[in-house]
C-alpha cells in the first residue's frame, strides 16, 4: 500500500516540506508494508486548465503537452494522499491550484480517487494568516473526489486534528526560519503519518481500520 506525499510549495525545503517529511518518515518507520513516495510539484510542468470542458468526456487535451499524466499515475497508484501547502493570500500556491484543476478528469471518470485516504499539512508566514482557509480548500477538494479525510488522533485537549505551522512566533517581529522546529505541528504531522500507515496497511490485510 502506497502513501503519496505531494509538496505543493515552490520551495522544496520550506515549512510545508518539513511537515511532509515528518509525516512520511513516521509512516515509513511504523509499517514496512506501507511504502512512501514524495513528489515536489515544482519539478513538474503542469499547464493551466483552460476551461474547455473536454475532461467531462475524455482525457485533457493538455495531457500530451506537459507532465501532469506522470503525477496522475502516482495519484491512482496511491492508497493515501498527503498534500503539504503554504498559504499564499489565504489560498494555495499557483502550482498547486493548477494541479487541483487538472485533476478534474479523475472525478468525471467515475471518481477514480474515491475512497482513498487524504490529509493536508499547511504552513503560513503569519499567525491567523489564512492557513485555516487553505485547509478548508484542500479538504473540499478531497471531498469532491470522494476521498476519506484523516486527522490526527493524539491529545484531544491540546492538539488540533490537522497541523498548521506558522513562521511568526509570539512577538510581532519574531519569526522562525522555515526549517526550525514547531513542536506542536511537528508532533501532529507525525501522528497523521502514523495513522495513515496503520489505516492503509490494516485495510490491505483485510482488517478493520485501527481506532
PDB file of N, CA and C in Angstrom, residues 51-158:
ATOM      1  N   UNK A  51     -10.391  25.546 -19.159  1.00  0.00           N
ATOM      2  CA  UNK A  51     -11.849  25.561 -19.047  1.00  0.00           C
ATOM      3  C   UNK A  51     -12.569  25.074 -20.289  1.00  0.00           C
ATOM      4  N   UNK A  52     -11.916  24.219 -21.073  1.00  0.00           N
ATOM      5  CA  UNK A  52     -12.529  23.760 -22.326  1.00  0.00           C
ATOM      6  C   UNK A  52     -13.603  22.694 -22.103  1.00  0.00           C
ATOM      7  N   UNK A  53     -13.618  22.084 -20.917  1.00  0.00           N
ATOM      8  CA  UNK A  53     -14.598  21.056 -20.540  1.00  0.00           C
ATOM      9  C   UNK A  53     -14.446  19.740 -21.301  1.00  0.00           C
ATOM     10  N   UNK A  54     -13.342  19.565 -22.021  1.00  0.00           N
ATOM     11  CA  UNK A  54     -13.125  18.282 -22.699  1.00  0.00           C
ATOM     12  C   UNK A  54     -13.049  17.138 -21.695  1.00  0.00           C
ATOM     13  N   UNK A  55     -12.564  17.438 -20.478  1.00  0.00           N
ATOM     14  CA  UNK A  55     -12.375  16.392 -19.471  1.00  0.00           C
ATOM     15  C   UNK A  55     -13.688  15.817 -18.957  1.00  0.00           C
ATOM     16  N   UNK A  56     -14.806  16.418 -19.334  1.00  0.00           N
ATOM     17  CA  UNK A  56     -16.093  15.836 -18.961  1.00  0.00           C
ATOM     18  C   UNK A  56     -16.292  14.469 -19.605  1.00  0.00           C
ATOM     19  N   UNK A  57     -15.676  14.278 -20.784  1.00  0.00           N
ATOM     20  CA  UNK A  57     -15.900  13.040 -21.534  1.00  0.00           C
ATOM     21  C   UNK A  57     -14.628  12.298 -21.915  1.00  0.00           C
ATOM     22  N   UNK A  58     -13.488  12.992 -21.885  1.00  0.00           N
ATOM     23  CA  UNK A  58     -12.251  12.361 -22.343  1.00  0.00           C
ATOM     24  C   UNK A  58     -11.058  12.987 -21.634  1.00  0.00           C
ATOM     25  N   UNK A  59      -9.881  12.467 -21.914  1.00  0.00           N
ATOM     26  CA  UNK A  59      -8.665  12.984 -21.290  1.00  0.00           C
ATOM     27  C   UNK A  59      -8.436  14.439 -21.675  1.00  0.00           C
ATOM     28  N   UNK A  60      -7.781  15.171 -20.791  1.00  0.00           N
ATOM     29  CA  UNK A  60      -7.487  16.580 -21.048  1.00  0.00           C
ATOM     30  C   UNK A  60      -6.573  16.714 -22.269  1.00  0.00           C
ATOM     31  N   UNK A  61      -6.860  17.647 -23.182  1.00  0.00           N
ATOM     32  CA  UNK A  61      -6.008  17.842 -24.358  1.00  0.00           C
ATOM     33  C   UNK A  61      -4.577  18.230 -24.007  1.00  0.00           C
ATOM     34  N   UNK A  62      -4.369  18.759 -22.796  1.00  0.00           N
ATOM     35  CA  UNK A  62      -3.033  19.174 -22.386  1.00  0.00           C
ATOM     36  C   UNK A  62      -2.170  18.011 -21.916  1.00  0.00           C
ATOM     37  N   UNK A  63      -2.772  16.842 -21.733  1.00  0.00           N
ATOM     38  CA  UNK A  63      -2.027  15.707 -21.185  1.00  0.00           C
ATOM     39  C   UNK A  63      -0.827  15.316 -22.038  1.00  0.00           C
ATOM     40  N   UNK A  64      -0.890  15.565 -23.325  1.00  0.00           N
ATOM     41  CA  UNK A  64       0.231  15.225 -24.192  1.00  0.00           C
ATOM     42  C   UNK A  64       1.280  16.308 -24.282  1.00  0.00           C
ATOM     43  N   UNK A  65       1.068  17.415 -23.543  1.00  0.00           N
ATOM     44  CA  UNK A  65       1.967  18.559 -23.658  1.00  0.00           C
ATOM     45  C   UNK A  65       2.741  18.868 -22.384  1.00  0.00           C
ATOM     46  N   UNK A  66       2.398  18.220 -21.273  1.00  0.00           N
ATOM     47  CA  UNK A  66       3.077  18.544 -20.020  1.00  0.00           C
ATOM     48  C   UNK A  66       3.271  17.294 -19.166  1.00  0.00           C
ATOM     49  N   UNK A  67       3.614  17.501 -17.896  1.00  0.00           N
ATOM     50  CA  UNK A  67       3.966  16.388 -17.010  1.00  0.00           C
ATOM     51  C   UNK A  67       2.816  15.917 -16.128  1.00  0.00           C
ATOM     52  N   UNK A  68       1.641  16.493 -16.291  1.00  0.00           N
ATOM     53  CA  UNK A  68       0.550  16.105 -15.390  1.00  0.00           C
ATOM     54  C   UNK A  68       0.247  14.604 -15.408  1.00  0.00           C
ATOM     55  N   UNK A  69       0.246  13.934 -16.562  1.00  0.00           N
ATOM     56  CA  UNK A  69      -0.055  12.496 -16.552  1.00  0.00           C
ATOM     57  C   UNK A  69       0.846  11.688 -15.618  1.00  0.00           C
ATOM     58  N   UNK A  70       2.101  12.102 -15.459  1.00  0.00           N
ATOM     59  CA  UNK A  70       3.003  11.390 -14.549  1.00  0.00           C
ATOM     60  C   UNK A  70       2.548  11.539 -13.105  1.00  0.00           C
ATOM     61  N   UNK A  71       2.058  12.727 -12.760  1.00  0.00           N
ATOM     62  CA  UNK A  71       1.534  12.955 -11.412  1.00  0.00           C
ATOM     63  C   UNK A  71       0.237  12.178 -11.219  1.00  0.00           C
ATOM     64  N   UNK A  72      -0.605  12.183 -12.228  1.00  0.00           N
ATOM     65  CA  UNK A  72      -1.882  11.470 -12.144  1.00  0.00           C
ATOM     66  C   UNK A  72      -1.661   9.974 -11.920  1.00  0.00           C
ATOM     67  N   UNK A  73      -0.663   9.410 -12.570  1.00  0.00           N
ATOM     68  CA  UNK A  73      -0.365   7.987 -12.395  1.00  0.00           C
ATOM     69  C   UNK A  73      -0.014   7.676 -10.944  1.00  0.00           C
ATOM     70  N   UNK A  74       0.722   8.581 -10.307  1.00  0.00           N
ATOM     71  CA  UNK A  74       1.073   8.389  -8.901  1.00  0.00           C
ATOM     72  C   UNK A  74      -0.159   8.502  -8.008  1.00  0.00           C
ATOM     73  N   UNK A  75      -1.061   9.407  -8.333  1.00  0.00           N
ATOM     74  CA  UNK A  75      -2.308   9.532  -7.578  1.00  0.00           C
ATOM     75  C   UNK A  75      -3.107   8.235  -7.629  1.00  0.00           C
ATOM     76  N   UNK A  76      -3.237   7.690  -8.813  1.00  0.00           N
ATOM     77  CA  UNK A  76      -4.033   6.478  -8.988  1.00  0.00           C
ATOM     78  C   UNK A  76      -3.402   5.278  -8.291  1.00  0.00           C
ATOM     79  N   UNK A  77      -2.091   5.283  -8.184  1.00  0.00           N
ATOM     80  CA  UNK A  77      -1.378   4.152  -7.598  1.00  0.00           C
ATOM     81  C   UNK A  77      -1.348   4.194  -6.072  1.00  0.00           C
ATOM     82  N   UNK A  78      -1.710   5.347  -5.493  1.00  0.00           N
ATOM     83  CA  UNK A  78      -1.613   5.530  -4.043  1.00  0.00           C
ATOM     84  C   UNK A  78      -2.883   5.090  -3.328  1.00  0.00           C
ATOM     85  N   UNK A  79      -2.706   4.618  -2.105  1.00  0.00           N
ATOM     86  CA  UNK A  79      -3.843   4.317  -1.230  1.00  0.00           C
ATOM     87  C   UNK A  79      -4.178   5.510  -0.348  1.00  0.00           C
ATOM     88  N   UNK A  80      -3.176   6.345  -0.086  1.00  0.00           N
ATOM     89  CA  UNK A  80      -3.362   7.538   0.742  1.00  0.00           C
ATOM     90  C   UNK A  80      -2.573   8.687   0.130  1.00  0.00           C
ATOM     91  N   UNK A  81      -3.118   9.886   0.243  1.00  0.00           N
ATOM     92  CA  UNK A  81      -2.505  11.076  -0.353  1.00  0.00           C
ATOM     93  C   UNK A  81      -2.374  12.157   0.712  1.00  0.00           C
ATOM     94  N   UNK A  82      -1.184  12.720   0.821  1.00  0.00           N
ATOM     95  CA  UNK A  82      -0.930  13.855   1.708  1.00  0.00           C
ATOM     96  C   UNK A  82      -0.517  15.036   0.849  1.00  0.00           C
ATOM     97  N   UNK A  83      -1.176  16.164   1.027  1.00  0.00           N
ATOM     98  CA  UNK A  83      -0.762  17.390   0.343  1.00  0.00           C
ATOM     99  C   UNK A  83      -0.265  18.385   1.382  1.00  0.00           C
ATOM    100  N   UNK A  84       0.945  18.887   1.185  1.00  0.00           N
ATOM    101  CA  UNK A  84       1.505  19.931   2.036  1.00  0.00           C
ATOM    102  C   UNK A  84       1.509  21.237   1.252  1.00  0.00           C
ATOM    103  N   UNK A  85       1.030  22.297   1.885  1.00  0.00           N
ATOM    104  CA  UNK A  85       0.896  23.567   1.167  1.00  0.00           C
ATOM    105  C   UNK A  85       1.210  24.752   2.070  1.00  0.00           C
ATOM    106  N   UNK A  86       1.892  25.754   1.525  1.00  0.00           N
ATOM    107  CA  UNK A  86       1.982  27.032   2.220  1.00  0.00           C
ATOM    108  C   UNK A  86       0.721  27.848   1.959  1.00  0.00           C
ATOM    109  N   UNK A  87       0.642  28.992   2.595  1.00  0.00           N
ATOM    110  CA  UNK A  87      -0.512  29.876   2.432  1.00  0.00           C
ATOM    111  C   UNK A  87      -0.100  31.103   1.632  1.00  0.00           C
ATOM    112  N   UNK A  88      -0.723  31.295   0.485  1.00  0.00           N
ATOM    113  CA  UNK A  88      -0.475  32.468  -0.351  1.00  0.00           C
ATOM    114  C   UNK A  88      -1.769  33.265  -0.442  1.00  0.00           C
ATOM    115  N   UNK A  89      -1.805  34.398   0.224  1.00  0.00           N
ATOM    116  CA  UNK A  89      -3.010  35.226   0.220  1.00  0.00           C
ATOM    117  C   UNK A  89      -4.255  34.400   0.567  1.00  0.00           C
ATOM    118  N   UNK A  90      -4.149  33.624   1.647  1.00  0.00           N
ATOM    119  CA  UNK A  90      -5.252  32.788   2.151  1.00  0.00           C
ATOM    120  C   UNK A  90      -5.671  31.710   1.160  1.00  0.00           C
ATOM    121  N   UNK A  91      -4.752  31.299   0.306  1.00  0.00           N
ATOM    122  CA  UNK A  91      -5.063  30.254  -0.667  1.00  0.00           C
ATOM    123  C   UNK A  91      -3.810  29.433  -0.942  1.00  0.00           C
ATOM    124  N   UNK A  92      -3.937  28.471  -1.851  1.00  0.00           N
ATOM    125  CA  UNK A  92      -2.789  27.633  -2.202  1.00  0.00           C
ATOM    126  C   UNK A  92      -1.938  28.326  -3.264  1.00  0.00           C
ATOM    127  N   UNK A  93      -0.670  27.939  -3.424  1.00  0.00           N
ATOM    128  CA  UNK A  93       0.161  28.496  -4.488  1.00  0.00           C
ATOM    129  C   UNK A  93      -0.379  28.126  -5.867  1.00  0.00           C
ATOM    130  N   UNK A  94       0.037  28.875  -6.866  1.00  0.00           N
ATOM    131  CA  UNK A  94      -0.448  28.650  -8.224  1.00  0.00           C
ATOM    132  C   UNK A  94      -0.148  27.261  -8.752  1.00  0.00           C
ATOM    133  N   UNK A  95       1.045  26.716  -8.445  1.00  0.00           N
ATOM    134  CA  UNK A  95       1.386  25.395  -8.969  1.00  0.00           C
ATOM    135  C   UNK A  95       0.470  24.318  -8.394  1.00  0.00           C
ATOM    136  N   UNK A  96       0.040  24.512  -7.160  1.00  0.00           N
ATOM    137  CA  UNK A  96      -0.875  23.540  -6.552  1.00  0.00           C
ATOM    138  C   UNK A  96      -2.283  23.699  -7.105  1.00  0.00           C
ATOM    139  N   UNK A  97      -2.686  24.933  -7.364  1.00  0.00           N
ATOM    140  CA  UNK A  97      -4.015  25.156  -7.946  1.00  0.00           C
ATOM    141  C   UNK A  97      -4.094  24.564  -9.350  1.00  0.00           C
ATOM    142  N   UNK A  98      -3.033  24.678 -10.127  1.00  0.00           N
ATOM    143  CA  UNK A  98      -3.027  24.062 -11.457  1.00  0.00           C
ATOM    144  C   UNK A  98      -3.201  22.548 -11.353  1.00  0.00           C
ATOM    145  N   UNK A  99      -2.511  21.944 -10.398  1.00  0.00           N
ATOM    146  CA  UNK A  99      -2.651  20.501 -10.173  1.00  0.00           C
ATOM    147  C   UNK A  99      -4.094  20.145  -9.807  1.00  0.00           C
ATOM    148  N   UNK A 100      -4.680  20.916  -8.915  1.00  0.00           N
ATOM    149  CA  UNK A 100      -6.059  20.664  -8.479  1.00  0.00           C
ATOM    150  C   UNK A 100      -7.022  20.757  -9.658  1.00  0.00           C
ATOM    151  N   UNK A 101      -6.883  21.798 -10.454  1.00  0.00           N
ATOM    152  CA  UNK A 101      -7.793  21.980 -11.589  1.00  0.00           C
ATOM    153  C   UNK A 101      -7.661  20.852 -12.610  1.00  0.00           C
ATOM    154  N   UNK A 102      -6.444  20.404 -12.834  1.00  0.00           N
ATOM    155  CA  UNK A 102      -6.223  19.355 -13.833  1.00  0.00           C
ATOM    156  C   UNK A 102      -6.705  17.985 -13.353  1.00  0.00           C
ATOM    157  N   UNK A 103      -6.933  17.847 -12.055  1.00  0.00           N
ATOM    158  CA  UNK A 103      -7.415  16.561 -11.536  1.00  0.00           C
ATOM    159  C   UNK A 103      -8.898  16.339 -11.815  1.00  0.00           C
ATOM    160  N   UNK A 104      -9.542  17.286 -12.428  1.00  0.00           N
ATOM    161  CA  UNK A 104     -10.990  17.187 -12.647  1.00  0.00           C
ATOM    162  C   UNK A 104     -11.383  15.929 -13.421  1.00  0.00           C
ATOM    163  N   UNK A 105     -10.555  15.539 -14.373  1.00  0.00           N
ATOM    164  CA  UNK A 105     -10.884  14.361 -15.180  1.00  0.00           C
ATOM    165  C   UNK A 105     -11.048  13.114 -14.310  1.00  0.00           C
ATOM    166  N   UNK A 106     -10.261  13.009 -13.245  1.00  0.00           N
ATOM    167  CA  UNK A 106     -10.353  11.849 -12.367  1.00  0.00           C
ATOM    168  C   UNK A 106     -11.710  11.784 -11.673  1.00  0.00           C
ATOM    169  N   UNK A 107     -12.267  12.937 -11.383  1.00  0.00           N
ATOM    170  CA  UNK A 107     -13.608  12.972 -10.792  1.00  0.00           C
ATOM    171  C   UNK A 107     -14.658  12.595 -11.826  1.00  0.00           C
ATOM    172  N   UNK A 108     -14.540  13.161 -13.023  1.00  0.00           N
ATOM    173  CA  UNK A 108     -15.537  12.926 -14.063  1.00  0.00           C
ATOM    174  C   UNK A 108     -15.502  11.489 -14.591  1.00  0.00           C
ATOM    175  N   UNK A 109     -14.352  10.855 -14.477  1.00  0.00           N
ATOM    176  CA  UNK A 109     -14.208   9.479 -14.950  1.00  0.00           C
ATOM    177  C   UNK A 109     -14.554   8.501 -13.821  1.00  0.00           C
ATOM    178  N   UNK A 110     -15.775   8.602 -13.331  1.00  0.00           N
ATOM    179  CA  UNK A 110     -16.324   7.696 -12.317  1.00  0.00           C
ATOM    180  C   UNK A 110     -15.560   7.711 -10.993  1.00  0.00           C
ATOM    181  N   UNK A 111     -15.066   8.898 -10.629  1.00  0.00           N
ATOM    182  CA  UNK A 111     -14.470   9.057  -9.307  1.00  0.00           C
ATOM    183  C   UNK A 111     -13.274   8.164  -9.036  1.00  0.00           C
ATOM    184  N   UNK A 112     -12.226   8.344  -9.814  1.00  0.00           N
ATOM    185  CA  UNK A 112     -11.067   7.459  -9.713  1.00  0.00           C
ATOM    186  C   UNK A 112     -10.305   7.584  -8.379  1.00  0.00           C
ATOM    187  N   UNK A 113     -10.505   8.683  -7.652  1.00  0.00           N
ATOM    188  CA  UNK A 113      -9.824   8.841  -6.363  1.00  0.00           C
ATOM    189  C   UNK A 113     -10.725   8.474  -5.182  1.00  0.00           C
ATOM    190  N   UNK A 114     -11.888   7.984  -5.474  1.00  0.00           N
ATOM    191  CA  UNK A 114     -12.861   7.658  -4.427  1.00  0.00           C
ATOM    192  C   UNK A 114     -12.293   6.644  -3.432  1.00  0.00           C
ATOM    193  N   UNK A 115     -12.550   6.908  -2.148  1.00  0.00           N
ATOM    194  CA  UNK A 115     -12.187   6.028  -1.025  1.00  0.00           C
ATOM    195  C   UNK A 115     -10.694   5.962  -0.727  1.00  0.00           C
ATOM    196  N   UNK A 116      -9.903   6.805  -1.361  1.00  0.00           N
ATOM    197  CA  UNK A 116      -8.507   6.927  -0.944  1.00  0.00           C
ATOM    198  C   UNK A 116      -8.454   7.812   0.298  1.00  0.00           C
ATOM    199  N   UNK A 117      -7.497   7.548   1.171  1.00  0.00           N
ATOM    200  CA  UNK A 117      -7.336   8.387   2.353  1.00  0.00           C
ATOM    201  C   UNK A 117      -6.650   9.696   1.970  1.00  0.00           C
ATOM    202  N   UNK A 118      -7.022  10.763   2.679  1.00  0.00           N
ATOM    203  CA  UNK A 118      -6.436  12.080   2.378  1.00  0.00           C
ATOM    204  C   UNK A 118      -6.210  12.864   3.659  1.00  0.00           C
ATOM    205  N   UNK A 119      -5.124  13.604   3.677  1.00  0.00           N
ATOM    206  CA  UNK A 119      -4.906  14.592   4.728  1.00  0.00           C
ATOM    207  C   UNK A 119      -4.062  15.725   4.158  1.00  0.00           C
ATOM    208  N   UNK A 120      -4.088  16.870   4.832  1.00  0.00           N
ATOM    209  CA  UNK A 120      -3.293  18.014   4.370  1.00  0.00           C
ATOM    210  C   UNK A 120      -2.500  18.603   5.532  1.00  0.00           C
ATOM    211  N   UNK A 121      -1.372  19.182   5.195  1.00  0.00           N
ATOM    212  CA  UNK A 121      -0.463  19.824   6.140  1.00  0.00           C
ATOM    213  C   UNK A 121      -0.218  21.237   5.627  1.00  0.00           C
ATOM    214  N   UNK A 122      -0.435  22.245   6.451  1.00  0.00           N
ATOM    215  CA  UNK A 122      -0.441  23.622   5.954  1.00  0.00           C
ATOM    216  C   UNK A 122       0.483  24.507   6.788  1.00  0.00           C
ATOM    217  N   UNK A 123       1.174  25.404   6.113  1.00  0.00           N
ATOM    218  CA  UNK A 123       2.018  26.393   6.783  1.00  0.00           C
ATOM    219  C   UNK A 123       1.612  27.791   6.339  1.00  0.00           C
ATOM    220  N   UNK A 124       1.947  28.767   7.174  1.00  0.00           N
ATOM    221  CA  UNK A 124       1.706  30.166   6.798  1.00  0.00           C
ATOM    222  C   UNK A 124       2.792  31.032   7.412  1.00  0.00           C
ATOM    223  N   UNK A 125       3.002  32.184   6.828  1.00  0.00           N
ATOM    224  CA  UNK A 125       4.001  33.097   7.358  1.00  0.00           C
ATOM    225  C   UNK A 125       3.536  33.775   8.628  1.00  0.00           C
ATOM    226  N   UNK A 126       2.281  34.210   8.636  1.00  0.00           N
ATOM    227  CA  UNK A 126       1.724  34.942   9.770  1.00  0.00           C
ATOM    228  C   UNK A 126       0.744  34.090  10.556  1.00  0.00           C
ATOM    229  N   UNK A 127       0.673  34.322  11.838  1.00  0.00           N
ATOM    230  CA  UNK A 127      -0.391  33.715  12.627  1.00  0.00           C
ATOM    231  C   UNK A 127      -1.713  34.324  12.179  1.00  0.00           C
ATOM    232  N   UNK A 128      -2.740  33.506  12.116  1.00  0.00           N
ATOM    233  CA  UNK A 128      -4.030  33.959  11.594  1.00  0.00           C
ATOM    234  C   UNK A 128      -3.876  34.516  10.181  1.00  0.00           C
ATOM    235  N   UNK A 129      -2.998  33.882   9.407  1.00  0.00           N
ATOM    236  CA  UNK A 129      -2.696  34.369   8.063  1.00  0.00           C
ATOM    237  C   UNK A 129      -3.446  33.664   6.955  1.00  0.00           C
ATOM    238  N   UNK A 130      -4.502  32.929   7.298  1.00  0.00           N
ATOM    239  CA  UNK A 130      -5.314  32.292   6.268  1.00  0.00           C
ATOM    240  C   UNK A 130      -5.081  30.806   6.098  1.00  0.00           C
ATOM    241  N   UNK A 131      -4.260  30.199   6.965  1.00  0.00           N
ATOM    242  CA  UNK A 131      -3.960  28.773   6.818  1.00  0.00           C
ATOM    243  C   UNK A 131      -5.207  27.907   6.965  1.00  0.00           C
ATOM    244  N   UNK A 132      -6.126  28.332   7.831  1.00  0.00           N
ATOM    245  CA  UNK A 132      -7.360  27.555   8.004  1.00  0.00           C
ATOM    246  C   UNK A 132      -8.160  27.500   6.712  1.00  0.00           C
ATOM    247  N   UNK A 133      -8.117  28.576   5.936  1.00  0.00           N
ATOM    248  CA  UNK A 133      -8.834  28.599   4.659  1.00  0.00           C
ATOM    249  C   UNK A 133      -8.192  27.649   3.652  1.00  0.00           C
ATOM    250  N   UNK A 134      -6.875  27.535   3.700  1.00  0.00           N
ATOM    251  CA  UNK A 134      -6.185  26.585   2.823  1.00  0.00           C
ATOM    252  C   UNK A 134      -6.562  25.156   3.197  1.00  0.00           C
ATOM    253  N   UNK A 135      -6.614  24.880   4.490  1.00  0.00           N
ATOM    254  CA  UNK A 135      -7.050  23.559   4.956  1.00  0.00           C
ATOM    255  C   UNK A 135      -8.451  23.244   4.460  1.00  0.00           C
ATOM    256  N   UNK A 136      -9.350  24.208   4.586  1.00  0.00           N
ATOM    257  CA  UNK A 136     -10.726  24.016   4.128  1.00  0.00           C
ATOM    258  C   UNK A 136     -10.771  23.754   2.633  1.00  0.00           C
ATOM    259  N   UNK A 137      -9.990  24.510   1.870  1.00  0.00           N
ATOM    260  CA  UNK A 137      -9.989  24.362   0.418  1.00  0.00           C
ATOM    261  C   UNK A 137      -9.500  22.978   0.008  1.00  0.00           C
ATOM    262  N   UNK A 138      -8.411  22.514   0.624  1.00  0.00           N
ATOM    263  CA  UNK A 138      -7.859  21.205   0.273  1.00  0.00           C
ATOM    264  C   UNK A 138      -8.783  20.071   0.699  1.00  0.00           C
ATOM    265  N   UNK A 139      -9.390  20.200   1.869  1.00  0.00           N
ATOM    266  CA  UNK A 139     -10.344  19.172   2.297  1.00  0.00           C
ATOM    267  C   UNK A 139     -11.562  19.124   1.380  1.00  0.00           C
ATOM    268  N   UNK A 140     -12.023  20.280   0.937  1.00  0.00           N
ATOM    269  CA  UNK A 140     -13.154  20.307  -0.001  1.00  0.00           C
ATOM    270  C   UNK A 140     -12.784  19.655  -1.329  1.00  0.00           C
ATOM    271  N   UNK A 141     -11.548  19.860  -1.764  1.00  0.00           N
ATOM    272  CA  UNK A 141     -11.088  19.190  -2.988  1.00  0.00           C
ATOM    273  C   UNK A 141     -11.145  17.682  -2.816  1.00  0.00           C
ATOM    274  N   UNK A 142     -10.654  17.201  -1.672  1.00  0.00           N
ATOM    275  CA  UNK A 142     -10.665  15.760  -1.412  1.00  0.00           C
ATOM    276  C   UNK A 142     -12.087  15.221  -1.333  1.00  0.00           C
ATOM    277  N   UNK A 143     -12.958  15.959  -0.675  1.00  0.00           N
ATOM    278  CA  UNK A 143     -14.353  15.519  -0.563  1.00  0.00           C
ATOM    279  C   UNK A 143     -15.028  15.462  -1.929  1.00  0.00           C
ATOM    280  N   UNK A 144     -14.694  16.400  -2.798  1.00  0.00           N
ATOM    281  CA  UNK A 144     -15.308  16.406  -4.128  1.00  0.00           C
ATOM    282  C   UNK A 144     -14.888  15.184  -4.937  1.00  0.00           C
ATOM    283  N   UNK A 145     -13.739  14.616  -4.599  1.00  0.00           N
ATOM    284  CA  UNK A 145     -13.271  13.392  -5.256  1.00  0.00           C
ATOM    285  C   UNK A 145     -13.752  12.131  -4.534  1.00  0.00           C
ATOM    286  N   UNK A 146     -14.452  12.295  -3.427  1.00  0.00           N
ATOM    287  CA  UNK A 146     -14.926  11.132  -2.684  1.00  0.00           C
ATOM    288  C   UNK A 146     -13.878  10.488  -1.801  1.00  0.00           C
ATOM    289  N   UNK A 147     -12.836  11.236  -1.472  1.00  0.00           N
ATOM    290  CA  UNK A 147     -11.789  10.691  -0.612  1.00  0.00           C
ATOM    291  C   UNK A 147     -12.208  10.747   0.857  1.00  0.00           C
ATOM    292  N   UNK A 148     -11.479  10.015   1.685  1.00  0.00           N
ATOM    293  CA  UNK A 148     -11.767   9.917   3.115  1.00  0.00           C
ATOM    294  C   UNK A 148     -10.726  10.730   3.877  1.00  0.00           C
ATOM    295  N   UNK A 149     -11.158  11.782   4.558  1.00  0.00           N
ATOM    296  CA  UNK A 149     -10.235  12.692   5.231  1.00  0.00           C
ATOM    297  C   UNK A 149      -9.812  12.122   6.580  1.00  0.00           C
ATOM    298  N   UNK A 150      -8.517  12.131   6.818  1.00  0.00           N
ATOM    299  CA  UNK A 150      -7.941  11.599   8.052  1.00  0.00           C
ATOM    300  C   UNK A 150      -7.284  12.732   8.838  1.00  0.00           C
ATOM    301  N   UNK A 151      -7.589  12.804  10.118  1.00  0.00           N
ATOM    302  CA  UNK A 151      -6.960  13.775  11.001  1.00  0.00           C
ATOM    303  C   UNK A 151      -6.113  13.082  12.045  1.00  0.00           C
ATOM    304  N   UNK A 152      -5.403  13.875  12.818  1.00  0.00           N
ATOM    305  CA  UNK A 152      -4.576  13.331  13.884  1.00  0.00           C
ATOM    306  C   UNK A 152      -5.446  12.901  15.059  1.00  0.00           C
ATOM    307  N   UNK A 153      -5.026  11.833  15.724  1.00  0.00           N
ATOM    308  CA  UNK A 153      -5.658  11.418  16.975  1.00  0.00           C
ATOM    309  C   UNK A 153      -4.556  11.381  18.028  1.00  0.00           C
ATOM    310  N   UNK A 154      -4.500  12.418  18.844  1.00  0.00           N
ATOM    311  CA  UNK A 154      -3.475  12.493  19.873  1.00  0.00           C
ATOM    312  C   UNK A 154      -4.071  13.006  21.163  1.00  0.00           C
ATOM    313  N   UNK A 155      -3.563  14.120  21.624  1.00  0.00           N
ATOM    314  CA  UNK A 155      -4.091  14.758  22.825  1.00  0.00           C
ATOM    315  C   UNK A 155      -5.331  15.555  22.439  1.00  0.00           C
ATOM    316  N   UNK A 156      -6.491  15.043  22.775  1.00  0.00           N
ATOM    317  CA  UNK A 156      -7.732  15.669  22.343  1.00  0.00           C
ATOM    318  C   UNK A 156      -7.902  17.072  22.911  1.00  0.00           C
ATOM    319  N   UNK A 157      -7.258  17.341  24.032  1.00  0.00           N
ATOM    320  CA  UNK A 157      -7.393  18.646  24.669  1.00  0.00           C
ATOM    321  C   UNK A 157      -6.423  19.670  24.099  1.00  0.00           C
ATOM    322  N   UNK A 158      -5.211  19.227  23.758  1.00  0.00           N
ATOM    323  CA  UNK A 158      -4.136  20.163  23.445  1.00  0.00           C
ATOM    324  C   UNK A 158      -3.726  20.207  21.975  1.00  0.00           C
TER     325      UNK A 158
END
